[in-house]
Short mmCIF file of C-alpha atoms in Angstrom, two decimals:
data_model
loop_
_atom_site.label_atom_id
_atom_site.label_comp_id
_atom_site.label_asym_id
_atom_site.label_seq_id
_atom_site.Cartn_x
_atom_site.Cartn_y
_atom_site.Cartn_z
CA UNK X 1 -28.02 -9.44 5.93
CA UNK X 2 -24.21 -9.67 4.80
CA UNK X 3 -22.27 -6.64 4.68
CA UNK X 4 -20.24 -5.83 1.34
CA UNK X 5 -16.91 -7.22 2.87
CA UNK X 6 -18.57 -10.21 4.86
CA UNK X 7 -20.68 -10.98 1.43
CA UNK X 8 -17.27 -11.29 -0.63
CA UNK X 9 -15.64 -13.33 1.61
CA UNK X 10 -17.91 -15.86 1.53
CA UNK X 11 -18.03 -15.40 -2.22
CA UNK X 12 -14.63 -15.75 -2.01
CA UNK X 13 -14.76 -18.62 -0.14
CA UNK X 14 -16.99 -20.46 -2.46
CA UNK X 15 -15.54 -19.86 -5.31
CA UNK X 16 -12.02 -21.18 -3.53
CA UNK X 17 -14.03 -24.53 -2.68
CA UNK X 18 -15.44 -24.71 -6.44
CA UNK X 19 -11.63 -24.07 -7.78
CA UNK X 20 -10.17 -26.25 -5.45
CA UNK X 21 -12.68 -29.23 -6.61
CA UNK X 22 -12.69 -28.40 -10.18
CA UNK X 23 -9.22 -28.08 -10.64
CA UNK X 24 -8.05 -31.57 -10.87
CA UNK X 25 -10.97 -32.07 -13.52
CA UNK X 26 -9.49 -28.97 -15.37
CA UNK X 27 -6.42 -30.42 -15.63
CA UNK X 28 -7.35 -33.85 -16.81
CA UNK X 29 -10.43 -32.55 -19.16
CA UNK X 30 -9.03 -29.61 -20.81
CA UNK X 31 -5.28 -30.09 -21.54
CA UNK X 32 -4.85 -31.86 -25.03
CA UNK X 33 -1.88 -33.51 -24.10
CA UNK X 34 -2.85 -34.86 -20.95
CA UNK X 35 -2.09 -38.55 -20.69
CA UNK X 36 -4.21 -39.50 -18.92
CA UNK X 37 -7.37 -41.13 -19.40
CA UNK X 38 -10.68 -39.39 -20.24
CA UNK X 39 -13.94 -40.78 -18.54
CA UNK X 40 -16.80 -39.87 -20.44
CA UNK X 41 -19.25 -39.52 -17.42
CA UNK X 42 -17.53 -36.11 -16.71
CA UNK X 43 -17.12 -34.55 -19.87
CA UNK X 44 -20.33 -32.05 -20.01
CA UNK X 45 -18.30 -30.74 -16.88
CA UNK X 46 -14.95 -29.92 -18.41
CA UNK X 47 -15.82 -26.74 -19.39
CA UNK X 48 -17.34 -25.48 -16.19
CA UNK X 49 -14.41 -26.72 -14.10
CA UNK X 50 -12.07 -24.59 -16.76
CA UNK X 51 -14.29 -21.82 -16.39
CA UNK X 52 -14.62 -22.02 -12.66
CA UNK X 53 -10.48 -21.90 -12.30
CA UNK X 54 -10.45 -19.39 -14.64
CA UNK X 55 -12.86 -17.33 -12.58
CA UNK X 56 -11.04 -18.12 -9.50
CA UNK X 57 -7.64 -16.51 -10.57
CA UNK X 58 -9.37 -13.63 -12.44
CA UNK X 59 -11.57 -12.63 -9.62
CA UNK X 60 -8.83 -11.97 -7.08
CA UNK X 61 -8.20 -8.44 -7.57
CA UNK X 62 -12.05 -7.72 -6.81
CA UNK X 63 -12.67 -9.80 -4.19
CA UNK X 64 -11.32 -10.31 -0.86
CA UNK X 65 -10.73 -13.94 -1.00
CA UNK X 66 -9.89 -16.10 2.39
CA UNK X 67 -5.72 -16.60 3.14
CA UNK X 68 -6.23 -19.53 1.79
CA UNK X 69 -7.39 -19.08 -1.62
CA UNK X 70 -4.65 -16.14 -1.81
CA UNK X 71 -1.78 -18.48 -0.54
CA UNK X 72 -3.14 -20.63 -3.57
CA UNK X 73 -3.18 -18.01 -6.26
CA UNK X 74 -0.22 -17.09 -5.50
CA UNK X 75 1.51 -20.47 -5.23
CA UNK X 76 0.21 -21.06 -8.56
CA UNK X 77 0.96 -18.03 -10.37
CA UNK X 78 4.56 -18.45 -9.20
CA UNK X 79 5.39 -21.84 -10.63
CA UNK X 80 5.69 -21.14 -14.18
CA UNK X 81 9.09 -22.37 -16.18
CA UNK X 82 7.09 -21.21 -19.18
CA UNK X 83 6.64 -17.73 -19.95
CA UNK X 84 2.94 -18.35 -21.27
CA UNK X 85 1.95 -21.46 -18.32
CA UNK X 86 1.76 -22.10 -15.34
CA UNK X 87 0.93 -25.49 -14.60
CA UNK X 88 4.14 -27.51 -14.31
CA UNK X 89 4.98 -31.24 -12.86
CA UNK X 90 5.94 -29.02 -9.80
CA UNK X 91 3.13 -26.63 -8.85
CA UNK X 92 2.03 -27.79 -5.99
CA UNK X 93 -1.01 -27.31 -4.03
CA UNK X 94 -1.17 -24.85 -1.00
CA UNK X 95 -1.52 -27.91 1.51
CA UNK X 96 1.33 -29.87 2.27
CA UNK X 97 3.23 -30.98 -0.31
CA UNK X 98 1.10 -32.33 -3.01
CA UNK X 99 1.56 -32.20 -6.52
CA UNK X 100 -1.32 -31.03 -8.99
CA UNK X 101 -0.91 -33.79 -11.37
CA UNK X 102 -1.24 -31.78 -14.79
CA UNK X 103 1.01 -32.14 -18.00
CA UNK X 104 3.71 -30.47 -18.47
CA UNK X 105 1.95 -27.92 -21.18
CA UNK X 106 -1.28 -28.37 -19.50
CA UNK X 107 -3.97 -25.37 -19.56
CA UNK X 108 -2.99 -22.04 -19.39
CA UNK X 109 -4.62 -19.60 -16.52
CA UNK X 110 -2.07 -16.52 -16.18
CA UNK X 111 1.02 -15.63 -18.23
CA UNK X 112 4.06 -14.64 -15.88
CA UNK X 113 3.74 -11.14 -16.60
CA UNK X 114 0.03 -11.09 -15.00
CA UNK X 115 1.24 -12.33 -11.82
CA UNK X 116 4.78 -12.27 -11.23
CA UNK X 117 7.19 -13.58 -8.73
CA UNK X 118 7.47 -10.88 -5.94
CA UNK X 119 11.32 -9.40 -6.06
CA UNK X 120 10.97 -9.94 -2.15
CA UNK X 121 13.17 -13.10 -1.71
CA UNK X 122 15.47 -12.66 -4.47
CA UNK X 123 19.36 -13.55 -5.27
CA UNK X 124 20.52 -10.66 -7.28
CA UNK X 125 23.86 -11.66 -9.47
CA UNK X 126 25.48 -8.65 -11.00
CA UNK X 127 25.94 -9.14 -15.01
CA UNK X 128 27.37 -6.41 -16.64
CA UNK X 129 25.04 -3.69 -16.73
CA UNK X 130 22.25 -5.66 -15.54
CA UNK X 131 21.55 -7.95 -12.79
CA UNK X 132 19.81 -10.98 -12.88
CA UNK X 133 17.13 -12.01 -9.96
CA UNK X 134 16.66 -15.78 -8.98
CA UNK X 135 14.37 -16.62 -6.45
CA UNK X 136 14.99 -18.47 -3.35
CA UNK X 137 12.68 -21.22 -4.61
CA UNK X 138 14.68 -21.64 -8.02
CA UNK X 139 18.02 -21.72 -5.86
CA UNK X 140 16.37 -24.63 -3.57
CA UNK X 141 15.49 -26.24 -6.34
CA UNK X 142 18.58 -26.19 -7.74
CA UNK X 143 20.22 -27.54 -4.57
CA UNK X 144 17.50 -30.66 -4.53
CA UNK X 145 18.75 -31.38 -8.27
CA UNK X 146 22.35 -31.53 -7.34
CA UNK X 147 21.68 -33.69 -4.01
CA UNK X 148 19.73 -35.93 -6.20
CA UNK X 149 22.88 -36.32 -8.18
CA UNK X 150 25.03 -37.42 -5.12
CA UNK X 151 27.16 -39.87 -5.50
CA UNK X 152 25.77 -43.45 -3.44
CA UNK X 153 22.50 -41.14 -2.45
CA UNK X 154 19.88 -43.01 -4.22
CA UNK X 155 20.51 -45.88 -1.12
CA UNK X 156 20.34 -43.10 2.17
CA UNK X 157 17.64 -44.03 4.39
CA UNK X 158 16.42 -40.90 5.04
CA UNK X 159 16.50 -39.73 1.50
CA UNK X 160 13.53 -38.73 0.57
CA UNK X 161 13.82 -36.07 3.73
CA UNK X 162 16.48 -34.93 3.40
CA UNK X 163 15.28 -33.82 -0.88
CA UNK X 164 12.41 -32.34 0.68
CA UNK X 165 14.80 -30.17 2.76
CA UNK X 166 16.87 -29.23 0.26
CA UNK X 167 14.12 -28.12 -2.15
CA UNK X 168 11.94 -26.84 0.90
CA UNK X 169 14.91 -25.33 2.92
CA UNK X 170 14.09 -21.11 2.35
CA UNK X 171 10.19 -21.39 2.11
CA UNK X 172 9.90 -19.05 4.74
CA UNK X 173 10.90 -15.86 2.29
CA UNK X 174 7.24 -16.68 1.29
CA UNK X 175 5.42 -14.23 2.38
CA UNK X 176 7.31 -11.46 2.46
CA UNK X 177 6.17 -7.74 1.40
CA UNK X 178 8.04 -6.05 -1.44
CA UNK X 179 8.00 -2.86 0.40
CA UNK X 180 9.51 -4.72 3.57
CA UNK X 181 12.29 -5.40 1.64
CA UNK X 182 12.93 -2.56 -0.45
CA UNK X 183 16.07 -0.33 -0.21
CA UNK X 184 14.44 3.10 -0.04
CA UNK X 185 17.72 4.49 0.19
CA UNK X 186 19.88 2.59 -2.28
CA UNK X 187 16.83 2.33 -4.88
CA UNK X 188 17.47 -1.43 -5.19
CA UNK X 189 16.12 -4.41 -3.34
CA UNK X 190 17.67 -6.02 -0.55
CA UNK X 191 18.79 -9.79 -1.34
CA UNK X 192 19.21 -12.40 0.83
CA UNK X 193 21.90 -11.52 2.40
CA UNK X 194 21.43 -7.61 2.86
CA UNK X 195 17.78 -8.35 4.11
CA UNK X 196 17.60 -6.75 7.46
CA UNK X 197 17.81 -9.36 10.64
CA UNK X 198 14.07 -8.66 12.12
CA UNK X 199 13.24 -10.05 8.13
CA UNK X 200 15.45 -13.21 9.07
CA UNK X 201 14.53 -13.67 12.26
CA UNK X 202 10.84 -13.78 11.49
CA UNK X 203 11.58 -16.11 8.10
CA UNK X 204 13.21 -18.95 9.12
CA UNK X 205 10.72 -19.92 11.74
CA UNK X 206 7.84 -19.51 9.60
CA UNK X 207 9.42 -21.49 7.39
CA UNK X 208 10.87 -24.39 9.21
CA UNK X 209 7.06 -24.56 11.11
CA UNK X 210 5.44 -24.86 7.76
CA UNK X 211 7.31 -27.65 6.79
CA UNK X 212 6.74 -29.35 9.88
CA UNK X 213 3.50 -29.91 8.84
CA UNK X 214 4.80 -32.24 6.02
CA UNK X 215 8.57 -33.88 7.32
CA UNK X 216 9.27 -33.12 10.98
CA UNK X 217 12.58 -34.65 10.33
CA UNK X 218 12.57 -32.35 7.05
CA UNK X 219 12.22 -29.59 9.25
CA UNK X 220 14.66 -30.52 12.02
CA UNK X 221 17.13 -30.34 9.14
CA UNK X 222 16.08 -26.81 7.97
CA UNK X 223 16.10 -25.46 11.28
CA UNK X 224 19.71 -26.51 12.09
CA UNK X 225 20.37 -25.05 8.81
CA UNK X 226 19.62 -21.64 9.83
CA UNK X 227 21.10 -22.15 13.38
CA UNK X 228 24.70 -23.20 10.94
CA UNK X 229 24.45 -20.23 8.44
CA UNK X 230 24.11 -17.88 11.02
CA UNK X 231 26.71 -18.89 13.50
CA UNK X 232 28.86 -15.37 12.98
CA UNK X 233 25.67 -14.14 15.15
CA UNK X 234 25.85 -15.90 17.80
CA UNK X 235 27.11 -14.15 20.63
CA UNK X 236 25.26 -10.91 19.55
CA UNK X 237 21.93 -10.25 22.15
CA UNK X 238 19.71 -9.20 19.71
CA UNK X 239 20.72 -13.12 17.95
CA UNK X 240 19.86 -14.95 21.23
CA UNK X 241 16.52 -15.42 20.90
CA UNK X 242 16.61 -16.61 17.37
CA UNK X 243 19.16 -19.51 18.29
CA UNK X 244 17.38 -20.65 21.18
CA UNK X 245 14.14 -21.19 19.35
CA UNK X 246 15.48 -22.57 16.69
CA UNK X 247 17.42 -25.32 18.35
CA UNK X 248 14.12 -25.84 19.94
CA UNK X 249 12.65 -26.52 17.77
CA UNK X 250 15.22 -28.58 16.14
CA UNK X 251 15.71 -30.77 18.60
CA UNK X 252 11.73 -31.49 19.43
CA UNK X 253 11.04 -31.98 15.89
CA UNK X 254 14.32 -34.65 15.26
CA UNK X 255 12.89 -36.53 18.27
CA UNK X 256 8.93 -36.06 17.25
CA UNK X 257 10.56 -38.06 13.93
CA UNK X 258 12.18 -40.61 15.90
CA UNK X 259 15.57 -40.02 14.67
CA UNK X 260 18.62 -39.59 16.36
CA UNK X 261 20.76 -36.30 17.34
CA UNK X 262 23.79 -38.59 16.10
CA UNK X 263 21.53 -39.31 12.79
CA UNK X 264 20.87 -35.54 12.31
CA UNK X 265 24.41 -34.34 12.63
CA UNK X 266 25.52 -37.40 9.69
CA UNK X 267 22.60 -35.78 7.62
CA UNK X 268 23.02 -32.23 7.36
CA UNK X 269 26.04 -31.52 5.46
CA UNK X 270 24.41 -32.91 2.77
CA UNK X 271 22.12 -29.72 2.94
CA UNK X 272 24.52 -27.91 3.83
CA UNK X 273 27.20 -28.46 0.87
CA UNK X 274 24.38 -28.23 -1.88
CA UNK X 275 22.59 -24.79 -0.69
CA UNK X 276 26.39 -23.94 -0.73
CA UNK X 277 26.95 -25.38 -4.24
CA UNK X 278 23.68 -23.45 -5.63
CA UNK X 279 24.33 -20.04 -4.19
CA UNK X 280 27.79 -19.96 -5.57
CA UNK X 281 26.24 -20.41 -8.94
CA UNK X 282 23.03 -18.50 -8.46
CA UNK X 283 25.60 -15.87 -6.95
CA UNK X 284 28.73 -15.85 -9.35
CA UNK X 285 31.03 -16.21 -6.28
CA UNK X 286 34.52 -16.44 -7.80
CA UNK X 287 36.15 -16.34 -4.37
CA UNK X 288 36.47 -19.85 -2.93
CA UNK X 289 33.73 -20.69 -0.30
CA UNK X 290 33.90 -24.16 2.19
CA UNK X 291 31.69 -25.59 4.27
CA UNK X 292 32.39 -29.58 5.48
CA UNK X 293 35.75 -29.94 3.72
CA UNK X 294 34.32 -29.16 0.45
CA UNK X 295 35.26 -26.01 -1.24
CA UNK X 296 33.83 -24.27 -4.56
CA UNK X 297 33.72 -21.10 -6.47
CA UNK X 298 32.47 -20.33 -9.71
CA UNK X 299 33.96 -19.49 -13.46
CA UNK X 300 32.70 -18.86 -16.72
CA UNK X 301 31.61 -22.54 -17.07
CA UNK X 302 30.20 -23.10 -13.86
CA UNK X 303 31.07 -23.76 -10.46
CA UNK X 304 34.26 -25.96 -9.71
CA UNK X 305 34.04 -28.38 -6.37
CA UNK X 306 37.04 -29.94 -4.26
CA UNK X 307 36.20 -32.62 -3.61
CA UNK X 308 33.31 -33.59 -6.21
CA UNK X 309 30.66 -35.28 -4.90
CA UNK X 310 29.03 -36.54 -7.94
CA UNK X 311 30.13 -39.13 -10.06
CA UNK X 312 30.56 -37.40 -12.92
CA UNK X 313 29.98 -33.50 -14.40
CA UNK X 314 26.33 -32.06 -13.45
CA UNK X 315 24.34 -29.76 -15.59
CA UNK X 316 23.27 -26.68 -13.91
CA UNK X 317 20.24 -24.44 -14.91
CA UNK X 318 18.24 -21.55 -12.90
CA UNK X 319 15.74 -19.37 -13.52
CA UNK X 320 16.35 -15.60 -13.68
CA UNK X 321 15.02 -12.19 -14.42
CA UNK X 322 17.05 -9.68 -16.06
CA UNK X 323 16.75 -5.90 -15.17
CA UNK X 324 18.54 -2.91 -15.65
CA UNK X 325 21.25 -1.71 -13.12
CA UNK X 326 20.00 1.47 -12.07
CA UNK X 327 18.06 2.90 -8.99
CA UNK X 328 14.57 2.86 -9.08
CA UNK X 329 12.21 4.84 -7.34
CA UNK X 330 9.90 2.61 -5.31
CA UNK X 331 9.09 -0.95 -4.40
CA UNK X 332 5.86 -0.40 -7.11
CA UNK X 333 8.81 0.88 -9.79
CA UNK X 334 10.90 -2.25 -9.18
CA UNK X 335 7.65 -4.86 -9.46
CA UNK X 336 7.06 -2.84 -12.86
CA UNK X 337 10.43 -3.31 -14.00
CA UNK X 338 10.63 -6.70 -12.72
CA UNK X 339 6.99 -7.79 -14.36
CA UNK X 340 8.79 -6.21 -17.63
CA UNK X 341 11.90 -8.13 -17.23
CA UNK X 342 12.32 -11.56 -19.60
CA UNK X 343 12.91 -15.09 -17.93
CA UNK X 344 16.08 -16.08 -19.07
CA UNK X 345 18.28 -19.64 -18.37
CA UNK X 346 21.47 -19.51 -16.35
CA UNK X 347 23.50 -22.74 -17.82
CA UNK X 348 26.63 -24.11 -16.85
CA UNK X 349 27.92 -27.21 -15.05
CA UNK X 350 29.50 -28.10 -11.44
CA UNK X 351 32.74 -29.97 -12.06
CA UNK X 352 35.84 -31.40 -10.25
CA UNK X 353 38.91 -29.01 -9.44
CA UNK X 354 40.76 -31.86 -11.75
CA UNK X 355 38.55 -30.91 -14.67
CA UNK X 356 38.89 -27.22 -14.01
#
């Protein structure tokens, strides 16, 4: 006989394999402005597959579902642009990179303020009296968007790698715990920067392993990212261990892909200069910041770049969260405020120091 905690796993773990099955079916059955077309041999099934997703997000806080199912629940209820959907072109599934393929106002499960994004991994901008949170994953994206718009980088041979970095490159904030990263003592949240180093030590690996799993050469990239952004640590002990596993495994990942070290080095400013590019703007860093001969800081419009590397002005918009500047009592106050707090659009544009 199953105990009560062995029973609900398996439950759990049922119902994940259902979901999982159902979902593409939910998507293409029960969205009225999906495009794509409806075979009639399933449709006595389109409501059970929307009622089996439905169950499978709503049964999470009874159950104790396998890591997988949670990694999935969470994935999902974390890539809304919409404050009343979740499934977007970019929700992706919680193995490897794939895309659910569901329209762009497809079928609602959770609004944002039933499962918010965790204030664990968070860029916190100043504003006045408030501050606005983006998420790592809404900065990465950002920094995809503007390598896309590279000048001469639709012909790069390793191009579609080196997007996957950009938009992949701080996955490891993940699975972080709110109360990991909570400032007890300055009743805020620690950001990316202030995070403490055991946090970044334990991050970046995580992160640059998962990705593996899609683009070792992805990966490589990523993990001589954070070997670069932490360089002011190298010659402290408690930093040594860090760098040497990381250029591990940078280098056995570049050569698993087959490319060069040569190859690698030519690549990664590219990565580089646009994670620079979207933290000044996520940030608001007026001061001027360089990395590979190319400088920026941001104004009131936007961020200004010397030189630009696009061929023209490029839009800029991330997702944040507005909350009150004040000190709040505990990781569980914070998440409150935070669930409270309205999604808002930062706008502006990155533009030449000519146009300035």
């Amino acid at each position: 006989m199953m105990t009560g905690r062995t029973s609900a796993r398996w439950f759990g773990s049922q119902l994940t394999a259902i979901g999982a099955a159902a979902l593409p079916m939910a998507c293409a059955r029960v969205s009225p402005k999906s495009r794509v077309p409806q075979p009639t041999s399933n449709s006595a099934l389109a409501p059970i597959a929307a009622a089996a997703v439905m169950l499978l997000c709503r049964i999470e806080c009874l159950i104790r579902v396998p890591p997988v199912a949670e990694r999935y629940i969470k994935s999902a209820a974390t890539a809304s642009s919409r404050k009343t959907c979740i499934f977007r072109p970019d929700l992706r599934h919680h193995r490897g990179n794939a895309r659910i393929d569901c329209p762009l106002y497809g079928s609602t499960i959770h609004r944002d303020r039933d499962r918010p994004q965790f204030c664990n991994r968070m860029i916190i901008r100043p504003d006045g009296t408030s501050l606005l949170f983006v998420t790592q994953p809404d900065h990465a994206r950002l920094s995809a968007d503007l390598l896309n718009q590279w000048k001469g980088f639709a012909d790069h041979p390793r191009r579609a790698a080196l997007l996957l970095a950009a938009r992949e490159h701080d996955n490891g904030w993940r699975e972080l715990d709110e109360e990991l990263v909570f400032n007890a003592t300055g009743g805020c949240a620690f950001d990316f920067i202030t995070a403490p180093d055991p946090v970044k030590h334990a991050l970046w690996p995580r992160g640059v392993d998962r990705l593996a799993e899609t683009s070792p050469y992805a990966a490589a990239l990523v993990a001589q990212h954070a070997v670069y952004v932490y360089d002011s640590h190298r010659d402290e002990p408690a930093w040594s261990q860090f760098f040497t596993a990381m250029r591990g495994r940078r280098d056995d990942l570049r050569a698993r892909a087959g490319h060069t070290a040569e190859e690698l080095d030519a690549d990664y400013p590219y990565l580089s200069i646009v994670d620079l590019l979207s933290l000044t703007f996520c940030n608001d860093w007026r001061d001027d910041h360089e990395r590979f001969a190319t400088r920026t800081h941001c104004d009131d419009q936007g961020i200004v770049i010397d030189p630009l590397p696009f061929a023209a002005a490029v839009p800029l918009r991330v997702r944040a969260r507005r909350l009150a500047d004040r000190r709040y009592a505990s990781a569980a106050d914070l998440r409150a405020a935070f669930e409270e707090a309205p999604l808002e659009i930062i706008e502006g544009h990155a533009r030449g120091a000519d146009a300035a």
